[in-house]
mmCIF file of C-alpha atoms in Angstrom:
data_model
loop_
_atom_site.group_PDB
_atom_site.id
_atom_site.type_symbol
_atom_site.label_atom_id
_atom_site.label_comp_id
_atom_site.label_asym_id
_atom_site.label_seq_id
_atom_site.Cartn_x
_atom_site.Cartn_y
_atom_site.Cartn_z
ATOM 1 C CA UNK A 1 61.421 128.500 65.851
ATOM 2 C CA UNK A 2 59.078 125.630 64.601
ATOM 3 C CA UNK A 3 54.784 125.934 63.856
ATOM 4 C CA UNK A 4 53.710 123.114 62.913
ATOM 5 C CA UNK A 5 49.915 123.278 60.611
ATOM 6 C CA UNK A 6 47.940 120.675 62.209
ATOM 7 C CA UNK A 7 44.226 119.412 61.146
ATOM 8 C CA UNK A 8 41.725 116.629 60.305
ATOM 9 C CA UNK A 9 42.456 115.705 56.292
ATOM 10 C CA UNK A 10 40.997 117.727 53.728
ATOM 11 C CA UNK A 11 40.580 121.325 55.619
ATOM 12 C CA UNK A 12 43.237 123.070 53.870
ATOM 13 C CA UNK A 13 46.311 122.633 55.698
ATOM 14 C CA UNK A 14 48.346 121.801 52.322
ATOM 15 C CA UNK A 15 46.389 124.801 50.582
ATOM 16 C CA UNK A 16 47.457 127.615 53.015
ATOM 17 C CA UNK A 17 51.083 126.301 53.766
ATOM 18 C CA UNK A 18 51.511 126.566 49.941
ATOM 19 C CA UNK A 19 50.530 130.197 50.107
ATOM 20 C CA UNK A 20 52.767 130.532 53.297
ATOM 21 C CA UNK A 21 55.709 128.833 52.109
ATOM 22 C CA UNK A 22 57.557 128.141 48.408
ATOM 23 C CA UNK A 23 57.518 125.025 49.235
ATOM 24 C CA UNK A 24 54.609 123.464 47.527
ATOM 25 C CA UNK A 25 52.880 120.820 49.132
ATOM 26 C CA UNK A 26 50.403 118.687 47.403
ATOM 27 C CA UNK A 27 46.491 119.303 47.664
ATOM 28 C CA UNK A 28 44.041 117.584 46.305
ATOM 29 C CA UNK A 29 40.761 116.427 47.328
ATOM 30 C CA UNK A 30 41.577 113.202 49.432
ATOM 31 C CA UNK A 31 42.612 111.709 53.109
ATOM 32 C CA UNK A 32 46.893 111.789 53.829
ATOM 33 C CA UNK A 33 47.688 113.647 50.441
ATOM 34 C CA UNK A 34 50.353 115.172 52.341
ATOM 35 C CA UNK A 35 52.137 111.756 54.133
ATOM 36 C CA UNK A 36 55.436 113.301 54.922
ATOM 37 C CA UNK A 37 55.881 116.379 57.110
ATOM 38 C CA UNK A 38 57.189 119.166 54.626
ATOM 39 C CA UNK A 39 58.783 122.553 55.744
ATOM 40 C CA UNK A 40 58.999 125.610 53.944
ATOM 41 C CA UNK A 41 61.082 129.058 55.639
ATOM 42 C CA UNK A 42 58.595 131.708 55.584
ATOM 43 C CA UNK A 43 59.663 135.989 55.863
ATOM 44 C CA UNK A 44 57.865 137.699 59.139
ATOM 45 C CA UNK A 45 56.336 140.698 57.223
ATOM 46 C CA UNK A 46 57.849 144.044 59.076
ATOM 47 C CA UNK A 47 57.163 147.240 57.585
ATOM 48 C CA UNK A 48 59.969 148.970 59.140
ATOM 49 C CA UNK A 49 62.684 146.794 57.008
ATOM 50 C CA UNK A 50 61.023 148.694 53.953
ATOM 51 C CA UNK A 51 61.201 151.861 55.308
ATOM 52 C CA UNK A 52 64.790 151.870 57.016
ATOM 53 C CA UNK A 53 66.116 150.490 53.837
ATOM 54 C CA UNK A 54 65.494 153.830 52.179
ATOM 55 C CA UNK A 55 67.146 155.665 53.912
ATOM 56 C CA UNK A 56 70.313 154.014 54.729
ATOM 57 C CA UNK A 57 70.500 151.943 50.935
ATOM 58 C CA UNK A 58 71.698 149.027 51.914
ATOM 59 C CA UNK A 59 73.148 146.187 50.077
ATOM 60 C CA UNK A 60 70.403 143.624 51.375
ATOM 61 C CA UNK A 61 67.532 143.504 53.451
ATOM 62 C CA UNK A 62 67.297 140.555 55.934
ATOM 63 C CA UNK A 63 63.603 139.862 57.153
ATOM 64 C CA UNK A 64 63.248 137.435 60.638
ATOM 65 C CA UNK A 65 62.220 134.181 59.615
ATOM 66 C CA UNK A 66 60.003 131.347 60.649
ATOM 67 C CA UNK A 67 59.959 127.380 59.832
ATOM 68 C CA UNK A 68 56.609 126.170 58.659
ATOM 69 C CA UNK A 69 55.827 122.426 59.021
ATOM 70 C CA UNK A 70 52.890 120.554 56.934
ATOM 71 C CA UNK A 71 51.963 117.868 58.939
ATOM 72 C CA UNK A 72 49.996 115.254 57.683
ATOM 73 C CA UNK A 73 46.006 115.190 58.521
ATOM 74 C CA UNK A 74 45.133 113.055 61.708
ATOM 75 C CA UNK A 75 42.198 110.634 62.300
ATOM 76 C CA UNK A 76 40.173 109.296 65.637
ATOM 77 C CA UNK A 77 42.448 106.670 67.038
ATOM 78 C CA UNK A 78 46.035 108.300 66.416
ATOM 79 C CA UNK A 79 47.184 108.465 69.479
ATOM 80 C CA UNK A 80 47.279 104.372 69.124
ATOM 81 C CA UNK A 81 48.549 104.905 66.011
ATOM 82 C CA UNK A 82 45.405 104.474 63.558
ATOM 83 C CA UNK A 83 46.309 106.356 60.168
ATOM 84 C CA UNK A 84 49.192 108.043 60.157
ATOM 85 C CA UNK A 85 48.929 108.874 64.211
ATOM 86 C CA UNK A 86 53.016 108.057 64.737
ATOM 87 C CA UNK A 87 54.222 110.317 62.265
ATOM 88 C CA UNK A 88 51.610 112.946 63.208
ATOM 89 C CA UNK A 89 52.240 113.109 67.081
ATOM 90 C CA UNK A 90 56.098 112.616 66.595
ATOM 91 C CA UNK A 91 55.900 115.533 64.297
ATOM 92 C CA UNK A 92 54.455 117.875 66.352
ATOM 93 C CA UNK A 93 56.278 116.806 69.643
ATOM 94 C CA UNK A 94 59.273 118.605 67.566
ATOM 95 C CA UNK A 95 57.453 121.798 67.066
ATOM 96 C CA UNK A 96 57.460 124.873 69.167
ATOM 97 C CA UNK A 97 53.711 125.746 68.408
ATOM 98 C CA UNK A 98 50.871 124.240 66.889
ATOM 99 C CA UNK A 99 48.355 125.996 63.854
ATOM 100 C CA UNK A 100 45.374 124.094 63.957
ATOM 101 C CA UNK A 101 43.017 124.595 60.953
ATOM 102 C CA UNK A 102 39.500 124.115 61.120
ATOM 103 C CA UNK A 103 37.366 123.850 57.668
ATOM 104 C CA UNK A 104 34.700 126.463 58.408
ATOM 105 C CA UNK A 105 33.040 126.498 54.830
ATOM 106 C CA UNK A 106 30.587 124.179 52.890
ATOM 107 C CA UNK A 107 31.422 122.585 49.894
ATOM 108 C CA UNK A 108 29.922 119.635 48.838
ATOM 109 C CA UNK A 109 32.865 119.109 46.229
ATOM 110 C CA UNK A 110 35.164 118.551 48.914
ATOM 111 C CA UNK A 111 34.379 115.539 51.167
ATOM 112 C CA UNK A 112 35.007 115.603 55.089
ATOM 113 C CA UNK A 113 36.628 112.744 56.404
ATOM 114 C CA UNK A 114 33.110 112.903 58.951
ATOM 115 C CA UNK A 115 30.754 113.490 56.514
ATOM 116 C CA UNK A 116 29.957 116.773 57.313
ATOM 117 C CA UNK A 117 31.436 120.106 58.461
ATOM 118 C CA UNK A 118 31.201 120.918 62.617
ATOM 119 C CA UNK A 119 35.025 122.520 63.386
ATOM 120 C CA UNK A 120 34.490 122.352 67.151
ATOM 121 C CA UNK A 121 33.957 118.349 66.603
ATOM 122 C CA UNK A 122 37.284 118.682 64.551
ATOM 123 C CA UNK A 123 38.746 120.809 66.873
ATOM 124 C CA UNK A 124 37.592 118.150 69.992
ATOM 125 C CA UNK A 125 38.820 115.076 68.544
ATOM 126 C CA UNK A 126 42.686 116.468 67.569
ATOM 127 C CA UNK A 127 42.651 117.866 70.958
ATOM 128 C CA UNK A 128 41.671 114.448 72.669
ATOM 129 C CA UNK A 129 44.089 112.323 70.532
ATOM 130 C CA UNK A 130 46.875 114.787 71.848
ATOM 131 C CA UNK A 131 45.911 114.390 75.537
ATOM 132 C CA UNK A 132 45.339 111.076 75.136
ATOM 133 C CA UNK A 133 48.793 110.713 73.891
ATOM 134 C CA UNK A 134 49.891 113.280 76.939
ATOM 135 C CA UNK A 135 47.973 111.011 79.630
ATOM 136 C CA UNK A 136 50.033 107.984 78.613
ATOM 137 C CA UNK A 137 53.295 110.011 78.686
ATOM 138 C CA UNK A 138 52.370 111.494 81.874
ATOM 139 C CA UNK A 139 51.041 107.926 83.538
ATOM 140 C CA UNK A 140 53.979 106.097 82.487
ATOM 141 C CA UNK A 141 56.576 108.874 84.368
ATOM 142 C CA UNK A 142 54.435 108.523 87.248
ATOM 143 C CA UNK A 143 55.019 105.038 87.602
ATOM 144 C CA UNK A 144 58.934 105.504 87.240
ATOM 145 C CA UNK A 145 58.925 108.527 89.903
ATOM 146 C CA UNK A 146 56.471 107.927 92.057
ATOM 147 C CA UNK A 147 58.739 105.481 94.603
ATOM 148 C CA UNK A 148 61.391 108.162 94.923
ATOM 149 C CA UNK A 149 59.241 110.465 95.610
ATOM 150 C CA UNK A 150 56.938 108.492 98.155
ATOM 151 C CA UNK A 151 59.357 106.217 99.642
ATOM 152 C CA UNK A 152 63.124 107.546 98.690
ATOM 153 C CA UNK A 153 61.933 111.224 100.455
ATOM 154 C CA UNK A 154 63.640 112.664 96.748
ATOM 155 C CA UNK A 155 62.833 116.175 96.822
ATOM 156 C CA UNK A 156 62.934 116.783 93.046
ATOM 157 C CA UNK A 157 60.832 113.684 92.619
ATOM 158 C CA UNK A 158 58.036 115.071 94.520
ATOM 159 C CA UNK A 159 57.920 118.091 92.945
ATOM 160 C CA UNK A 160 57.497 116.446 89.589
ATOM 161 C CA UNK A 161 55.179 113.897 91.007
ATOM 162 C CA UNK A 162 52.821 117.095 92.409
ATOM 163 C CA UNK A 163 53.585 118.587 88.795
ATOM 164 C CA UNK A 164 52.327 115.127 86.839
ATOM 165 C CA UNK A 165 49.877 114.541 89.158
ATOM 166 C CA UNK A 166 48.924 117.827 88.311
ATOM 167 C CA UNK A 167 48.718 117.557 84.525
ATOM 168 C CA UNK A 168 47.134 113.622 84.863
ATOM 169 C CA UNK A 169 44.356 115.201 86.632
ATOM 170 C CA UNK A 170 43.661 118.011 83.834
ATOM 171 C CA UNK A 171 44.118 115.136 81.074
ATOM 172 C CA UNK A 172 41.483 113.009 82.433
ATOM 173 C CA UNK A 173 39.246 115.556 82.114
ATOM 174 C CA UNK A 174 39.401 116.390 78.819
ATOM 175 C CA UNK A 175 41.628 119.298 79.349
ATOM 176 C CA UNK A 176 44.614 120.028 78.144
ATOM 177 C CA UNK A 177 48.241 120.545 79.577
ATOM 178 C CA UNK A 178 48.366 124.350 78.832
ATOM 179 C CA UNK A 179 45.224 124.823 81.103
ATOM 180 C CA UNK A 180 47.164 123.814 84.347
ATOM 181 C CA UNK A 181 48.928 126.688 85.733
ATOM 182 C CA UNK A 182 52.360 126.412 88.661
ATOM 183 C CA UNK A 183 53.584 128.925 90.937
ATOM 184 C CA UNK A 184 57.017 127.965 92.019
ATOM 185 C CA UNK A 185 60.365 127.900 89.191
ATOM 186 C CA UNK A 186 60.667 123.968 90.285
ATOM 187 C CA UNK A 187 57.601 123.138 89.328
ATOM 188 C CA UNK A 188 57.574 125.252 85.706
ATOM 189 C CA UNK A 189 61.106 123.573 85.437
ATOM 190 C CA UNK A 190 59.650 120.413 86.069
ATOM 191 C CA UNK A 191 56.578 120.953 83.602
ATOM 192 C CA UNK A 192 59.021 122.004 80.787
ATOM 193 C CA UNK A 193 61.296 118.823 80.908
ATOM 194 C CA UNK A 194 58.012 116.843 80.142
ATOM 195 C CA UNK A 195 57.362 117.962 76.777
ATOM 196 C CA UNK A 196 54.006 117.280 76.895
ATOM 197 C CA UNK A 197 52.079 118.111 73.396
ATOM 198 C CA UNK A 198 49.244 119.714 74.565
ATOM 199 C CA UNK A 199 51.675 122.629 76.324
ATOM 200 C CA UNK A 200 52.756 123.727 73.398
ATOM 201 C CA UNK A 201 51.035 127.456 72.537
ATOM 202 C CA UNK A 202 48.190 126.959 69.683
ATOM 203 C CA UNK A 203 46.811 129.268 66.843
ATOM 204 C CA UNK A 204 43.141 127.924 65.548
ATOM 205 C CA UNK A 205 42.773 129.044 62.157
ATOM 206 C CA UNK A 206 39.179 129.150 60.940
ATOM 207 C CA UNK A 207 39.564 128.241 57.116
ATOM 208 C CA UNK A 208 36.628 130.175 55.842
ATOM 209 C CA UNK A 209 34.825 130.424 52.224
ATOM 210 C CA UNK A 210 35.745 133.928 50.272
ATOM 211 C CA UNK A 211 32.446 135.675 51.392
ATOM 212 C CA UNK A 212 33.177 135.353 55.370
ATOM 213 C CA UNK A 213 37.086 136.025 54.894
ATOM 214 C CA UNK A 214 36.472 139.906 56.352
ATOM 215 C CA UNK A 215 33.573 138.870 58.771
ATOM 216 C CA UNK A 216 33.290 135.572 60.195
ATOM 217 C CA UNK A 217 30.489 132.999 60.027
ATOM 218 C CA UNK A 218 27.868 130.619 62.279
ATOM 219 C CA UNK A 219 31.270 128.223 62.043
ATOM 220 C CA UNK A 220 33.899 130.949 63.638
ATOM 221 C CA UNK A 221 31.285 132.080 66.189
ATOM 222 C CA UNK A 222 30.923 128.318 67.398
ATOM 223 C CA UNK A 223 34.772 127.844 67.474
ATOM 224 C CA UNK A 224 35.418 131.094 68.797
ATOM 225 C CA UNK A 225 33.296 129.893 72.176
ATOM 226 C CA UNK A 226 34.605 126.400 71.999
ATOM 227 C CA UNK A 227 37.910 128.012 72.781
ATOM 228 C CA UNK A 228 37.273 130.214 75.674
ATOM 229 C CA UNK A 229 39.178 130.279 78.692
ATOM 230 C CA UNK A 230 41.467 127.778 76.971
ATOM 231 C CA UNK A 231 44.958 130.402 76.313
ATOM 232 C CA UNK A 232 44.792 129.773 72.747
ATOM 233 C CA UNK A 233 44.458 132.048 70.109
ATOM 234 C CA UNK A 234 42.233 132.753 66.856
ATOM 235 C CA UNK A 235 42.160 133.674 63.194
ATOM 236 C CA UNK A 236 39.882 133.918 60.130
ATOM 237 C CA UNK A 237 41.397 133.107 56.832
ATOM 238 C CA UNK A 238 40.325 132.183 53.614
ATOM 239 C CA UNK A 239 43.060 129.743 51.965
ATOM 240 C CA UNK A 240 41.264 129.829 48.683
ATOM 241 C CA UNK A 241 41.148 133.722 48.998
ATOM 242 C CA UNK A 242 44.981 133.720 49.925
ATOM 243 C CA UNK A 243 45.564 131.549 46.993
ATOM 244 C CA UNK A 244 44.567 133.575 44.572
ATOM 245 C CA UNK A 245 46.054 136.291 45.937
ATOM 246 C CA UNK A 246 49.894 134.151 45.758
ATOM 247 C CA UNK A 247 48.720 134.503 41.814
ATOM 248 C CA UNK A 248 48.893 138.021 41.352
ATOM 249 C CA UNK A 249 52.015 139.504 40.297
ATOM 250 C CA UNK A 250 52.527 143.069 41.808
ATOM 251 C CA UNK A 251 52.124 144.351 44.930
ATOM 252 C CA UNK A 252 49.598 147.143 43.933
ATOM 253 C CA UNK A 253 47.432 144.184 42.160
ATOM 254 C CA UNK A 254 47.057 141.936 45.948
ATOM 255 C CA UNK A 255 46.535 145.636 47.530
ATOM 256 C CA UNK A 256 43.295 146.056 44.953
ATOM 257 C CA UNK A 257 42.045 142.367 45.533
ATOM 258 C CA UNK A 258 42.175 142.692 49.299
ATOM 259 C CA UNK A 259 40.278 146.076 49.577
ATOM 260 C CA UNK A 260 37.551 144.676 47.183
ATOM 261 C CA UNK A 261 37.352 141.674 49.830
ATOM 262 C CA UNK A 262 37.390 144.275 52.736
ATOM 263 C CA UNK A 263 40.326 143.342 53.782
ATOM 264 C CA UNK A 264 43.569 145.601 54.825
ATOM 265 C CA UNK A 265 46.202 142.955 55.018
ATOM 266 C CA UNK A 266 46.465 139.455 53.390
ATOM 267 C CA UNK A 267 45.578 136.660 55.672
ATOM 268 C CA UNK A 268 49.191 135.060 55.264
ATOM 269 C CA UNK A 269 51.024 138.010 56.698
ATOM 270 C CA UNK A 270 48.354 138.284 59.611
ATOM 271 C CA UNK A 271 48.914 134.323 60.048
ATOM 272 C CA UNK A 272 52.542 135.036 60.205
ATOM 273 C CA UNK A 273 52.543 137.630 62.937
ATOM 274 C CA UNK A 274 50.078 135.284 65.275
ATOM 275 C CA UNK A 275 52.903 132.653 64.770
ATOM 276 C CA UNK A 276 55.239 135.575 66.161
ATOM 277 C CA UNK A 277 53.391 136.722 68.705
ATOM 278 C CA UNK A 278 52.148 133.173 69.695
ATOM 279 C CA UNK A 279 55.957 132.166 70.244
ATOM 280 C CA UNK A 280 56.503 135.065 72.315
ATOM 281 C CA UNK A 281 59.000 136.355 69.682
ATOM 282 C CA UNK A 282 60.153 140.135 69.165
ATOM 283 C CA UNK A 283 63.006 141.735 66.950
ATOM 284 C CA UNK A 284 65.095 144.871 66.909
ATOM 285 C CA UNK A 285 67.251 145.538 64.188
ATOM 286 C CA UNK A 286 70.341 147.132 62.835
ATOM 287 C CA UNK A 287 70.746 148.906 60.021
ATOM 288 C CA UNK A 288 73.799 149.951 57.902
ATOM 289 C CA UNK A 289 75.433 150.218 54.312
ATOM 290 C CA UNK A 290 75.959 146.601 54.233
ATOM 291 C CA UNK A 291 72.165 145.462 55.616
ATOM 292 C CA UNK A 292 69.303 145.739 57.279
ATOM 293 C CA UNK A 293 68.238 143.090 59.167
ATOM 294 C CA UNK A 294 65.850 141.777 61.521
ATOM 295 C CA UNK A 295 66.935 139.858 64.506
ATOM 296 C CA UNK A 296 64.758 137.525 66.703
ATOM 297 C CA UNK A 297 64.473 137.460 70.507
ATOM 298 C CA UNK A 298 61.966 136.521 73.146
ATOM 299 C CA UNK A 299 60.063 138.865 74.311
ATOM 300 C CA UNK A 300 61.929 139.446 78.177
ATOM 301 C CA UNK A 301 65.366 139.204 77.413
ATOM 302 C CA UNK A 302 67.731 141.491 78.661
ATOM 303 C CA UNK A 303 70.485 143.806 75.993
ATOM 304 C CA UNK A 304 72.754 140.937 76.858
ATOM 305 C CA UNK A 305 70.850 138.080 75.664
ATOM 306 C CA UNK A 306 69.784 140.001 72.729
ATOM 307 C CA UNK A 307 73.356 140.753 72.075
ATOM 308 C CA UNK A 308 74.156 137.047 71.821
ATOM 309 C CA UNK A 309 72.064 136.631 69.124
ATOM 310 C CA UNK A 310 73.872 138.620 66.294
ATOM 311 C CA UNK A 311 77.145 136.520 68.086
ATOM 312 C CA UNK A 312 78.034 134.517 70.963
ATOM 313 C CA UNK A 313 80.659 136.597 71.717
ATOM 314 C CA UNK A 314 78.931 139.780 72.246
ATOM 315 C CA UNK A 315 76.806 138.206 75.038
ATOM 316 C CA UNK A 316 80.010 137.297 76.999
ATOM 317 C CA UNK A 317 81.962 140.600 76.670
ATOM 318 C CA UNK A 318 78.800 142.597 77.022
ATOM 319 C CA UNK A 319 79.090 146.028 78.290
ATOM 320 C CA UNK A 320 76.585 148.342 77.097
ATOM 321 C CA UNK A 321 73.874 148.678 74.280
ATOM 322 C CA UNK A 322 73.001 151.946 72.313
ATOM 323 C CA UNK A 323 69.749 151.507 71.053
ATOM 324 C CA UNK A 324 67.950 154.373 68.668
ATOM 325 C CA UNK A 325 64.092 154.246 68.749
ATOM 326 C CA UNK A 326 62.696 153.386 65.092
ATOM 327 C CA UNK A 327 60.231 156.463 65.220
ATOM 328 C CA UNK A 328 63.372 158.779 65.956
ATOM 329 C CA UNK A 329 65.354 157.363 63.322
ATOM 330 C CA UNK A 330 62.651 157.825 60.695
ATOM 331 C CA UNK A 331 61.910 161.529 62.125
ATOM 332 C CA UNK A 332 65.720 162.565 62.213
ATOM 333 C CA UNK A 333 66.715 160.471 58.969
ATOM 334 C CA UNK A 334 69.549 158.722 60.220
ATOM 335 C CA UNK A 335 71.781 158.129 63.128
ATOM 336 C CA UNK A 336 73.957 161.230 63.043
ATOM 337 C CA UNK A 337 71.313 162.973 63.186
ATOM 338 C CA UNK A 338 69.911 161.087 66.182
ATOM 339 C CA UNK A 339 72.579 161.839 68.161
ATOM 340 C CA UNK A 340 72.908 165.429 67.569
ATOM 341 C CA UNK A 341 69.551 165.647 68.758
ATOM 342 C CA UNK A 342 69.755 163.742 72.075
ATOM 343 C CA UNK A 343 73.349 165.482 72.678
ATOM 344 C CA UNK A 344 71.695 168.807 72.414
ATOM 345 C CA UNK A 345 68.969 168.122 74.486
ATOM 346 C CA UNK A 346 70.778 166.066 77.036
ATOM 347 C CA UNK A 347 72.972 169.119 77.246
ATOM 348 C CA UNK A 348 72.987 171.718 80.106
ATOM 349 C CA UNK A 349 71.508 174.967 79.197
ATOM 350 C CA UNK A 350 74.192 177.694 78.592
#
């Protein structure tokens, strides 16, 4: 799974993909510092890994991972291709979600490509260079099914023609893609094979100053209405914060510097799970002498799906799945012991 961070230039995109990734992507204090798309492989934090490793010693511990994508800053006018608008849109078309930072803090050391700081004007003119971008995709594969559909009586070309129609509709009025909602499999089937950009789930992060990191400011508040009733999601970081966190060595030392911030958990690993939970993505995971490790699904699979994951061959010869609950296995200590237990108690009474 692909997130791609998305935002106008200079509102920290660069800054909190360094702390995400170790990949380090330039930042500095001008438009397109970051011109090509950079990708770092970043650990989903899960507590459970920790604690399942001591009791079973493995050799390794394997944490589920995520691809992060640094996608250069857009401008007005990209979905004609003004500034880097090509690169931009084609980079995100190969993404499974989108982060979309928003600079939320004053600083008059850092410019704004606009000359001042309003994120829901950020926020509104990425959004319409996407649907723009959708609207052309969607008017052009109107023109090419429309006849079938009309004339040739195809019955999977008017579905997708209701489906565009649909979308075109939604586009034109400043909405986007993800808003429209379909009821029958045809129509979702049709939807997905369009690949519009605005479908794609999205994750506004609110790039704060140090002081609002815990709380929020007049800047979240706006955003945070800007986005309702849209099905997108929200979070308050501090990059700065997060970057000087990254600097500290041991684990007790970031512990200390987020409690003095009021904060119980570093904005990266929060970031992280939204990305996880955004994608629709769950793990279970097995544990043994070897390793424990953390395998990804989507959340609604069946055991057989979930099976295929850890190998294609286990999906096709699937017969059952024993699954242990985590809480049991940290109660009981280890999987002996878990089955003692639920053969005594699943036994008759003597």
């Amino acid at each position: 799974m692909k997130a791609g961070i998305v935002g106008l230039p200079n509102v920290g995109k660069s800054t909190l993909f360094n702390c995400l990734s170790s990949a380090k992507a330039q930042a500095a204090n001008f438009p397109f510092c970051t011109i090509d798309a950079q990708m770092g492989q970043v650990s989903v934090p899960d507590e459970r890994l920790t604690k399942l490793a001591e009791l079973v010693h493995p050799g390794r511990i394997v944490p589920a991972v995520c691809d992060i994508v640094d996608i250069a800053g857009l401008v007005k006018g990209a979905s004609k291709g003004e500034g880097l608008g090509n690169q931009f849109l084609a980079n995100i078309r190969e993404c499974d979600a989108i982060i979309h930072v928003l600079r939320c803090f004053d600083n008059g050391n850092i410019v704004h490509v606009d000359g001042s700081v309003d994120p829901v004007r950020d926020k509104e003119i990425i959004d319409t260079e996407l649907q723009l971008k959708d609207l052309e995709t969607v008017e052009a594969r109107i023109k090419k099914v429309e006849k079938a559909a009309r004339v040739g009586g195809d019955k999977q070309a008017k579905i997708e023609l209701q489906v565009l129609e649909a979308y075109r509709d939604a586009l034109e009025q400043g909405k986007s893609a993800r808003t429209v909602t379909f009821e029958t499999e045809d129509e979702n089937a049709a939807a997905k094979g369009l690949f519009l950009l605005t479908t794609k789930p999205v994750l506004y992060v609110c790039n704060v100053d140090d002081a609002s990191a815990s709380t929020g400011n007049n800047y979240t508040e706006a955003v945070k209405k800007a986005i309702e009733g849209e099905d997108a999601e929200m979070l308050i970081i501090s990059a700065q914060t997060e970057a000087d966190i990254a600097e500290l060595e041991s684990y007790e030392e970031k512990q200390m510097f987020l409690e003095d911030m009021g904060l119980s958990e570093s904005g990266c690993n929060r970031l992280i799970k939204a990305i996880y939970h955004l994608l629709t993505l769950q793990t279970f995971i097995t544990a043994g002498e070897m390793e424990v490790k953390a395998w990804t699904f989507r959340k609604g699979w069946k055991a057989p799906q979930c099976a295929g994951v850890i190998h294609t061959d286990f999906e096709k010869g699937f017969i059952r799945a024993e699954v242990i609950k985590y809480e049991d296995y940290i109660k009981y200590g280890s999987e002996a012991a878990v089955r003692c237990i639920s053969d005594l108690m699943s036994s008759p009474l003597s």
